[in-house]
Short mmCIF file of C-alpha atoms in Angstrom, two decimals:
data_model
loop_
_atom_site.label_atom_id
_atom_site.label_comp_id
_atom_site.label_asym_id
_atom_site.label_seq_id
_atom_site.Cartn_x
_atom_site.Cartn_y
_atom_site.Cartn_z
CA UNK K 1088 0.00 0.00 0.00
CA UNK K 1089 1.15 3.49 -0.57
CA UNK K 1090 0.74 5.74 2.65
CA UNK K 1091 2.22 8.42 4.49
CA UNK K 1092 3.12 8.00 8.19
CA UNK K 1093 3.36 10.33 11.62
CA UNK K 1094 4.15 8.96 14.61
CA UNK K 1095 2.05 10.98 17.43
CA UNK K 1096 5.20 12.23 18.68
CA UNK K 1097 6.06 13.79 15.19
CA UNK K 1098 2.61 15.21 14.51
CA UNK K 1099 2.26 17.12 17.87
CA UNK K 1100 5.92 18.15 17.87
CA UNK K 1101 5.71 19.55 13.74
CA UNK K 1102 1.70 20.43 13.20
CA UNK K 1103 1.85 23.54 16.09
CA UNK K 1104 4.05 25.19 14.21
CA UNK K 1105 4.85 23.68 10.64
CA UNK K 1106 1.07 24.05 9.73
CA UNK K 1107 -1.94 26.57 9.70
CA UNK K 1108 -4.43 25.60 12.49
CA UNK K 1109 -6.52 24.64 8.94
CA UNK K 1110 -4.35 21.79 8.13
CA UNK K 1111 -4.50 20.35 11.42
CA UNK K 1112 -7.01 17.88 10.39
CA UNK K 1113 -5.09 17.09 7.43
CA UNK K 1114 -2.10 15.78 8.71
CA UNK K 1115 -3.98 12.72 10.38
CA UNK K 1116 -4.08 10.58 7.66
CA UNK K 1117 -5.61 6.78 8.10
CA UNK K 1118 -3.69 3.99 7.30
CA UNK K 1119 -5.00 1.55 4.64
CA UNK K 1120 -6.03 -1.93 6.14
CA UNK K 1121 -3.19 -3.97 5.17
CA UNK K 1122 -0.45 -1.41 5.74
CA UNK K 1123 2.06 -2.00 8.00
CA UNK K 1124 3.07 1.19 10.00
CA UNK K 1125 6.06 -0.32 11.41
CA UNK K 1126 7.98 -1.54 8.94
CA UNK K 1127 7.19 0.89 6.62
CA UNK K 1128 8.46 3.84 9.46
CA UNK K 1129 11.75 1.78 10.41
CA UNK K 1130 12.55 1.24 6.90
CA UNK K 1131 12.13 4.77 6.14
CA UNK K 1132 13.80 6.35 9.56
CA UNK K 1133 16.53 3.88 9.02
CA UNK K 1134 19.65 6.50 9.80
CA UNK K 1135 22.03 7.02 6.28
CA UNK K 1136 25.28 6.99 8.74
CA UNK K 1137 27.19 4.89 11.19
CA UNK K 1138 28.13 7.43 14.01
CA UNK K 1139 32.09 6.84 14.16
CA UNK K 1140 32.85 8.48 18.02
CA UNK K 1141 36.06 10.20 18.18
CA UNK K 1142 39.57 9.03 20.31
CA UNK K 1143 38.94 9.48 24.15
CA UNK K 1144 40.77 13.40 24.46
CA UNK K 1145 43.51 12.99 27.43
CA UNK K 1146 44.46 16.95 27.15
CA UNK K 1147 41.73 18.23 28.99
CA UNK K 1148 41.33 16.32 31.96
CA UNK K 1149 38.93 13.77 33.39
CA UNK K 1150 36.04 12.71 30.90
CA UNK K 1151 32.73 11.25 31.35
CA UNK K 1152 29.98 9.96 28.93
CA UNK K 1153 27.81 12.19 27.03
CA UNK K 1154 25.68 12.30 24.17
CA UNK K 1155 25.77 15.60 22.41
CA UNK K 1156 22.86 17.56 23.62
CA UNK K 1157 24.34 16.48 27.17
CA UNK K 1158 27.95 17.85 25.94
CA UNK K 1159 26.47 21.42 25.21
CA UNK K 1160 24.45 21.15 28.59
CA UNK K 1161 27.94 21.20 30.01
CA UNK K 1162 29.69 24.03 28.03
CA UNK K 1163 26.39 25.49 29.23
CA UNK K 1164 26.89 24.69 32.83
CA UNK K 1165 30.62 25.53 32.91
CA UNK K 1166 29.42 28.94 31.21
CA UNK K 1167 27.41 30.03 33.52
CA UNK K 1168 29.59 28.82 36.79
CA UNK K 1169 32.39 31.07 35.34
CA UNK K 1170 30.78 33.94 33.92
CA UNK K 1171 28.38 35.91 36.19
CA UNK K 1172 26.79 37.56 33.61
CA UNK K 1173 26.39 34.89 31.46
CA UNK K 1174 22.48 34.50 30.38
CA UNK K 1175 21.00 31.60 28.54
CA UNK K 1176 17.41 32.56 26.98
CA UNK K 1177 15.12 31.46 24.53
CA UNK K 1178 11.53 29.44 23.59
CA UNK K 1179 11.14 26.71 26.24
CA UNK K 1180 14.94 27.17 27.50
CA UNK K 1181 13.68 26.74 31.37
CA UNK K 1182 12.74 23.81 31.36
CA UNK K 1183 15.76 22.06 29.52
CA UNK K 1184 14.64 23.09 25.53
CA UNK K 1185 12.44 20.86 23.28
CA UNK K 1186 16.32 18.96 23.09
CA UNK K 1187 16.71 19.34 26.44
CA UNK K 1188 20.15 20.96 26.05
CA UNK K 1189 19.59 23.40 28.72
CA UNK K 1190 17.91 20.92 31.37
CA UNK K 1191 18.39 21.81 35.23
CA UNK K 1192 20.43 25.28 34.08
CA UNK K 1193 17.22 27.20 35.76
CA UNK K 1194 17.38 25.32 38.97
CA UNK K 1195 21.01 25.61 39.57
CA UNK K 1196 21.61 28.90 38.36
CA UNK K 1197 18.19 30.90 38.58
CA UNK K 1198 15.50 32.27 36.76
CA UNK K 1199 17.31 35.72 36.33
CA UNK K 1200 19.84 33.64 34.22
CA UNK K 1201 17.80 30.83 32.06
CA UNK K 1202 14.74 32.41 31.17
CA UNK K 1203 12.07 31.81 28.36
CA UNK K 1204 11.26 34.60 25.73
CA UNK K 1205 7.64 34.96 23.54
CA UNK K 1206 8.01 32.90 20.38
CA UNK K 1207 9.40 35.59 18.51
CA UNK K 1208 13.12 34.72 16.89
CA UNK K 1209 13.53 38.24 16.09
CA UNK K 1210 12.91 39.63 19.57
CA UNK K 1211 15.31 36.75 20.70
CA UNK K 1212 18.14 37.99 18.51
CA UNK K 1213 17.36 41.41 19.08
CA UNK K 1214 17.39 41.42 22.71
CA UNK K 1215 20.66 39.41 22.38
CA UNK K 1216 22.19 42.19 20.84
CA UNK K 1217 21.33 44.58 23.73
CA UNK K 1218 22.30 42.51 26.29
CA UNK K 1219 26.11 41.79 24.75
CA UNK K 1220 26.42 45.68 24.09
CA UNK K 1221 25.91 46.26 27.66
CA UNK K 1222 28.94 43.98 28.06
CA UNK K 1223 26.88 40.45 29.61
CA UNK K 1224 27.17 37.16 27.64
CA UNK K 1225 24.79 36.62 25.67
CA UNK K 1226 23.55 32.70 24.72
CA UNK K 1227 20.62 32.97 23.02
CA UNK K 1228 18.55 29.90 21.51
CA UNK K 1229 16.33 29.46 18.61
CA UNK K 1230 14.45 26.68 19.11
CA UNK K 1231 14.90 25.11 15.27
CA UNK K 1232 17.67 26.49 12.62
CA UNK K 1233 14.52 26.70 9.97
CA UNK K 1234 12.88 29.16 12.57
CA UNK K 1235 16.15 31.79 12.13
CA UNK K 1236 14.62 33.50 9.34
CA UNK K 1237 12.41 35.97 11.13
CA UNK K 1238 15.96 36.75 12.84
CA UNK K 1239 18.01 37.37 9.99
CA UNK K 1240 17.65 41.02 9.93
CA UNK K 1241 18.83 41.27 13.58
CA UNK K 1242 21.78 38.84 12.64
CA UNK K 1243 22.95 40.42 9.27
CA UNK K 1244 21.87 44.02 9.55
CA UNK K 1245 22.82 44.34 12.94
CA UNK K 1246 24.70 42.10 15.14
CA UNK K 1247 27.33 40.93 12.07
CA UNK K 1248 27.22 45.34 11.49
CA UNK K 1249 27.49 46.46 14.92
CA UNK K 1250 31.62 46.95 15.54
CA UNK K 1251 32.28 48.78 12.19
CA UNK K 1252 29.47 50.76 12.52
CA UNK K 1253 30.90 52.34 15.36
CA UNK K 1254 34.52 52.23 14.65
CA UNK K 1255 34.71 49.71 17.27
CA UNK K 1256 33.74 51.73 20.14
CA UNK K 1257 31.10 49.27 21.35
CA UNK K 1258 30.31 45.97 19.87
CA UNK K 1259 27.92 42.86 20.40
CA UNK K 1260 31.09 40.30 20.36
CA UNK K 1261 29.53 38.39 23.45
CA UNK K 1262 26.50 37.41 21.70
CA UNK K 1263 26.25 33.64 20.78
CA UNK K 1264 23.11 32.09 18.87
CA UNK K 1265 22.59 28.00 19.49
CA UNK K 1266 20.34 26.51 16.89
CA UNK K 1267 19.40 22.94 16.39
CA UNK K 1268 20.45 22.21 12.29
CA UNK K 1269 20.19 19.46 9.37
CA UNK K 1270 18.17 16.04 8.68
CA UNK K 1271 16.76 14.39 11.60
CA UNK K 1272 14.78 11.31 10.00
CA UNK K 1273 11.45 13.01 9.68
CA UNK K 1274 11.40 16.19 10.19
CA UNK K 1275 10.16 17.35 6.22
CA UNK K 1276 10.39 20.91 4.98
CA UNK K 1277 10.39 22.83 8.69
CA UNK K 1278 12.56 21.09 10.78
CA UNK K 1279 15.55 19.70 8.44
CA UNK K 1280 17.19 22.60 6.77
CA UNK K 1281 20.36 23.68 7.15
CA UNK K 1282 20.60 27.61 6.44
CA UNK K 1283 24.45 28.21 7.03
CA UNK K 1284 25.36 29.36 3.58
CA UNK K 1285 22.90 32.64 4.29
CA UNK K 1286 24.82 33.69 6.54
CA UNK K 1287 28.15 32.67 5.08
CA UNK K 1288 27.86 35.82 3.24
CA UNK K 1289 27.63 37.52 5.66
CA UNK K 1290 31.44 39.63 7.32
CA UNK K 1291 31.21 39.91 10.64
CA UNK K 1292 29.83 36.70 12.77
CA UNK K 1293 31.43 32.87 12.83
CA UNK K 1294 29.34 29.96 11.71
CA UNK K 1295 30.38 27.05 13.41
CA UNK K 1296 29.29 23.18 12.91
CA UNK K 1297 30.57 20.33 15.16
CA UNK K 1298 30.81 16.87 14.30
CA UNK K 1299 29.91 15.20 17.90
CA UNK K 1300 30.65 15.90 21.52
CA UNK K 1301 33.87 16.43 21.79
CA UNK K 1302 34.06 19.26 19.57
CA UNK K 1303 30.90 20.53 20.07
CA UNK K 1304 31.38 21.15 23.76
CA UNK K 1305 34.70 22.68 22.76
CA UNK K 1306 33.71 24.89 19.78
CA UNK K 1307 30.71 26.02 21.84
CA UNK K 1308 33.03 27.60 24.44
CA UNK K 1309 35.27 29.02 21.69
CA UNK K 1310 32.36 30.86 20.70
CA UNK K 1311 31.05 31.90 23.95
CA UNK K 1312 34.25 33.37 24.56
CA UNK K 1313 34.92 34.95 21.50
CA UNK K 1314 34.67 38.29 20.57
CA UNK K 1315 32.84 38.16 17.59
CA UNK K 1316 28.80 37.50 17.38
CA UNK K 1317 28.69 33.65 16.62
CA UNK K 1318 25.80 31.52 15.27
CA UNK K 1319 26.58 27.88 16.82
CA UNK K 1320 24.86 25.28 14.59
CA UNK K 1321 23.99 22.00 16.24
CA UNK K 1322 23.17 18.45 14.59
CA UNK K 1323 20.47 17.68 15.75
CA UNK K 1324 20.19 14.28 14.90
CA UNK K 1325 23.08 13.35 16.64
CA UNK K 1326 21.41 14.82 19.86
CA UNK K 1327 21.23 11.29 21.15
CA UNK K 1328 22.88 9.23 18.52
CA UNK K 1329 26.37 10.46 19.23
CA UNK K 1330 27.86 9.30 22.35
CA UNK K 1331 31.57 10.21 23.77
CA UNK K 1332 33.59 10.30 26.30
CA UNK K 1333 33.95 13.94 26.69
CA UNK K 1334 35.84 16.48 29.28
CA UNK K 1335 33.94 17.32 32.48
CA UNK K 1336 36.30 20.31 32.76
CA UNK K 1337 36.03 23.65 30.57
CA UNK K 1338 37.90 23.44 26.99
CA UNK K 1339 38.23 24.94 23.89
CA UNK K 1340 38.63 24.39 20.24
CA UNK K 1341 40.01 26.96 18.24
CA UNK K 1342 37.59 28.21 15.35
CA UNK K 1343 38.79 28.55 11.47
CA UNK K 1344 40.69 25.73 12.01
CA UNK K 1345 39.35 22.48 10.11
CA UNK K 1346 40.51 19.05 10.98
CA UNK K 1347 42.12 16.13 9.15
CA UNK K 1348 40.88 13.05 10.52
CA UNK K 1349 41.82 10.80 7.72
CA UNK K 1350 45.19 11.34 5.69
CA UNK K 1351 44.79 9.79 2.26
CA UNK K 1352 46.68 10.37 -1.43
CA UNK K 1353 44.02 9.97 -3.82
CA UNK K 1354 40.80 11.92 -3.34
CA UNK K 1355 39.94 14.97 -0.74
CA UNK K 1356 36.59 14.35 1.04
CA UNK K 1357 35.19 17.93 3.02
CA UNK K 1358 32.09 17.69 5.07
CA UNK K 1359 31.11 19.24 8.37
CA UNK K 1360 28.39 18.08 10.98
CA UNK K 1361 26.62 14.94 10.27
CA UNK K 1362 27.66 14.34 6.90
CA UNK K 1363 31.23 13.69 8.42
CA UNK K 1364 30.10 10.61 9.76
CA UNK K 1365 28.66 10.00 6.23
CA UNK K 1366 32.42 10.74 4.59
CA UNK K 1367 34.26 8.63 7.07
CA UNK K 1368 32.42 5.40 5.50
CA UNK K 1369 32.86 6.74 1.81
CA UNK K 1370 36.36 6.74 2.58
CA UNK K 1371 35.92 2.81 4.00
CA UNK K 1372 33.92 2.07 1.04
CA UNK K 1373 36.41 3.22 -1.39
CA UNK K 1374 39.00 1.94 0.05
CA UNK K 1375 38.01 -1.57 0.06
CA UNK K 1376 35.76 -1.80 -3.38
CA UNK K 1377 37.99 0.81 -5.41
CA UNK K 1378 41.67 0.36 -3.72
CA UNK K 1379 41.41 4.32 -3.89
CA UNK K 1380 42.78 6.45 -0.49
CA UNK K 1381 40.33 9.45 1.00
CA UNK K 1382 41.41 12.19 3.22
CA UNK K 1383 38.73 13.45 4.93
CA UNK K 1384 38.42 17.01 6.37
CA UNK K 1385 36.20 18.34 9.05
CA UNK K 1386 35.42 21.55 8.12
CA UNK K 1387 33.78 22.69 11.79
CA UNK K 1388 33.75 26.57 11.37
CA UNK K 1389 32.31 27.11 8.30
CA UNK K 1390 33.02 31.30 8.25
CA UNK K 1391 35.59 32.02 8.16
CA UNK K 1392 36.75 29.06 7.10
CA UNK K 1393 40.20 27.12 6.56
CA UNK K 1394 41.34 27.33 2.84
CA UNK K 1395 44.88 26.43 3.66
CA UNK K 1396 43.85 23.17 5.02
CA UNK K 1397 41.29 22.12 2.13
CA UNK K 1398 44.14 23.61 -0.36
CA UNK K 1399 47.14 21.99 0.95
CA UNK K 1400 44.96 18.46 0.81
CA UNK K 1401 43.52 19.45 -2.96
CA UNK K 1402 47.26 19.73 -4.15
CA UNK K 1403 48.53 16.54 -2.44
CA UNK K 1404 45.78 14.72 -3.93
CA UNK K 1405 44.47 16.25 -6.96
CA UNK K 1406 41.00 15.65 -6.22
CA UNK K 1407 38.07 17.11 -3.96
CA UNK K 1408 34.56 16.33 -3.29
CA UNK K 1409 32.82 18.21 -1.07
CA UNK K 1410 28.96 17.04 0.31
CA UNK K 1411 26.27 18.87 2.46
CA UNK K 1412 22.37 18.49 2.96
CA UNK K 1413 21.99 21.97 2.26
CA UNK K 1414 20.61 22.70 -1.69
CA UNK K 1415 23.27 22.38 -3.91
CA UNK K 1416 22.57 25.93 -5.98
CA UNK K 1417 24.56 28.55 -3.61
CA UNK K 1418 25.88 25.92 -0.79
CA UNK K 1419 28.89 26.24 0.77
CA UNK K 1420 30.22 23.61 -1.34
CA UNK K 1421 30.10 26.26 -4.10
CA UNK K 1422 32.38 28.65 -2.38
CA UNK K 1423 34.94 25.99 -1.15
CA UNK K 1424 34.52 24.55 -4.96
CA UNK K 1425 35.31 28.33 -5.88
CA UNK K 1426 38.42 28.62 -3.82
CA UNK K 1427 39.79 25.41 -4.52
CA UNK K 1428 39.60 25.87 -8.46
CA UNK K 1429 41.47 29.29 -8.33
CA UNK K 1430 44.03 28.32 -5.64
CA UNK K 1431 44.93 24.44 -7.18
CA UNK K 1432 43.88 24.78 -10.57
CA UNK K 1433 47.14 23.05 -11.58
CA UNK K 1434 47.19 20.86 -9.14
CA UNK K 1435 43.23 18.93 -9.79
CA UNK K 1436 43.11 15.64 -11.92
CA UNK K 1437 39.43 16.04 -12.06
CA UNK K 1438 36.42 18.49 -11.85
CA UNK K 1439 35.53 19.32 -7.92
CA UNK K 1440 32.40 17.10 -7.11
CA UNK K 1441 29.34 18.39 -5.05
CA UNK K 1442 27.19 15.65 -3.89
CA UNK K 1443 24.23 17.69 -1.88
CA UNK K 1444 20.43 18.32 -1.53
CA UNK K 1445 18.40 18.68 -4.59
CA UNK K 1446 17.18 22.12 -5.21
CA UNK K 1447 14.08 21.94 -3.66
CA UNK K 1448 12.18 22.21 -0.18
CA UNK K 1449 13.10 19.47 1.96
CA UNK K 1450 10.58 16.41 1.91
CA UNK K 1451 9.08 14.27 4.17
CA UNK K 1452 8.18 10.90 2.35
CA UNK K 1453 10.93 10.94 -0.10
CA UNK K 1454 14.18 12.21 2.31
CA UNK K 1455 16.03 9.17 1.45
CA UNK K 1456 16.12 10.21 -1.90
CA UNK K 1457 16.96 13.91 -0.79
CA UNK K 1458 19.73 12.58 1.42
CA UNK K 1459 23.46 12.91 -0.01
CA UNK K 1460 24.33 9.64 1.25
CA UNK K 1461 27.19 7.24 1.02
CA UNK K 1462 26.45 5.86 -2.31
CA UNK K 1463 25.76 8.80 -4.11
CA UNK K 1464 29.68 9.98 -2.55
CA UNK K 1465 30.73 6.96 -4.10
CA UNK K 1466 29.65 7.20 -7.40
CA UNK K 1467 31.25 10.65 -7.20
CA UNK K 1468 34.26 9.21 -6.35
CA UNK K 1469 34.17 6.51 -9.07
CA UNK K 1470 33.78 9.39 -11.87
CA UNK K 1471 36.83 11.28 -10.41
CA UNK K 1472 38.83 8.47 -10.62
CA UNK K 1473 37.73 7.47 -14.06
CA UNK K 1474 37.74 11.09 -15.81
#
């Protein structure tokens, strides 16, 4: 049978705000007689990466086990410990966040400090900005990345504009913006995207992506204490599916500074967030069905972001393919593709690849067609090889 499929949980968590009150009725659609709910939902759900956790760190101290969402509770926590004027606010931040990032902050630290805001993402952004002018820290939280639109005013026009407006003689460098980001498995249209080329274009704020725990606890920090406005993207899929062992004690990460976790001679593979995990088995896959060796590159801050890294790999291997869920028309693969052709021109055996999203709104039923997932990399790789 053909049939489309909510779980309760998904249809209370998207229809409040992904639909007009109208289509409420709408989104309960009856399942046919014969059809099989289960199946049909695992099958589909079934996650398009094997979460590879990183080495245990033994720089920063004593670790313990935490899933992601539970590694940015603790940047969090250490955040607010340290820094007295550290505030955490947002939709639903009080009582832990619809991820429940910020869980028991408002019982340990007060309501003055973790405090919910009205459901309005540019009032969020904009009170940000006040409060980081008058020299607090600023953590502000928007409860989905898709929801940062009505913000983007606040963010481009004025937060990203505020220190060379003034010469710098004030700025809103304390300000931080948390945002859930990418596929989660079914969360269609409103609660998948992943905006971070808008504000790519953007001079004047860091975009910043981790790749699981470790780094995400890490980068966090290096963007709370930074002193530029930062917008801290966070996988939200991996909320719960990616589990290290990860510093109890503060740390930090520097930004701008991508990461080579796989050294390899034939092709270059660049990713950031999720679609790491994604590259770290096309590089297993074509090493053992192609004989062919893939460095791959962690991005993590994706403005500004490393060129000498991606450059020096392009020109030791002659070959680059770069994937994210985002659209492919405009993505940050289009820059880095950009980059890459006028620094290493000489140096590429092949075109630069971009395996991405399609260039349309992200779907519900057919996401595992949307997906840029391993075997669509590999193809990729197969043509490089071959050209």
């Amino acid at each position: 049978c053909e049939c489309i499929i909510f779980s309760i949980d998904d249809l209370f968590r998207l229809v409040p705000r992904a639909l007009p009150v109208h289509c409420f009725g709408a989104a309960l659609l009856r399942l046919s007689p014969g059809c099989s709910s289960r199946t049909k939902t695992q099958r589909r759900h079934a996650s398009h990466f094997t979460y590879q956790p990183d080495p245990v760190p033994t720089q920063y101290g004593p670790t313990q086990k935490m899933n992601l969402f539970q590694s940015v509770t603790s940047a969090l926590d250490n955040t607010l410990a340290s820094d007295p004027t550290a505030v955490i606010f947002g939709e639903d931040v009080a009582f832990g966040g619809v991820f429940r990032c910020t869980v028991g902050l408002r019982d340990k630290y007060g309501k003055d400090r973790v405090f919910n805001t009205p459901l309005c993402e540019q009032g969020i952004v904009g009170f940000g900005i006040g409060v980081a002018v008058a020299g607090a820290t600023a953590i502000a939280e928007i409860q989905f990345a898709d929801y940062i639109y009505p913000a983007f005013d606040q963010i481009v026009n004025e937060a990203a504009k505020y220190r060379y407006r003034s010469g710098n003689l004030f700025d809103c460098g304390n300000l931080t913006i948390r945002a859930p980001w990418g596929c989660v498995g079914h969360g269609s249209l409103y609660h998948s995207q992943s905006p971070e080329a808008f504000f790519a274009h953007c001079p004047g704020i860091k975009v910043v992506i981790p790749r699981g725990p470790v780094q995400a606890k890490g980068l966090l920090l290096s963007c709370i204490s930074d002193k530029n406005p930062c917008i801290f993207f966070e996988p939200k899929i991996l909320y719960r599916a990616a589990v290290e062992q990860v510093p109890v004690e503060p740390y930090t990460i520097p930004l701008s500074q991508a990461e080579v976790l796989q050294e390899g001679s034939d092709v270059t593979l660049v990713a950031w967030g999720t679609q790491i995990h994604v590259m770290r088995e096309v590089a297993n896959m074509a090493q053992e069905k192609l004989g062919v060796s893939c460095e791959v590159i962690d991005l993590q801050t994706i403005l500004p972001w490393d060129t000498e890294t991606v450059c020096k790999s392009v020109v030791k291997t002659g070959r680059l393919l770069i994937s994210h869920e985002a659209p492919i028309t405009g993505g940050f693969a289009a820059e880095i593709s950009s980059t890459v052709q006028e620094e290493c021109f000489l140096n590429l055996e092949a075109p630069i690849s971009r395996v991405c999203g399609y260039d349309t709104p992200f779907p519900h039923i057919f996401e595992p067609f949307y997906i840029p997932d391993k075997w669509k990399c590999l193809e990729a790789i197969k043509r490089m090889i071959n050209y």
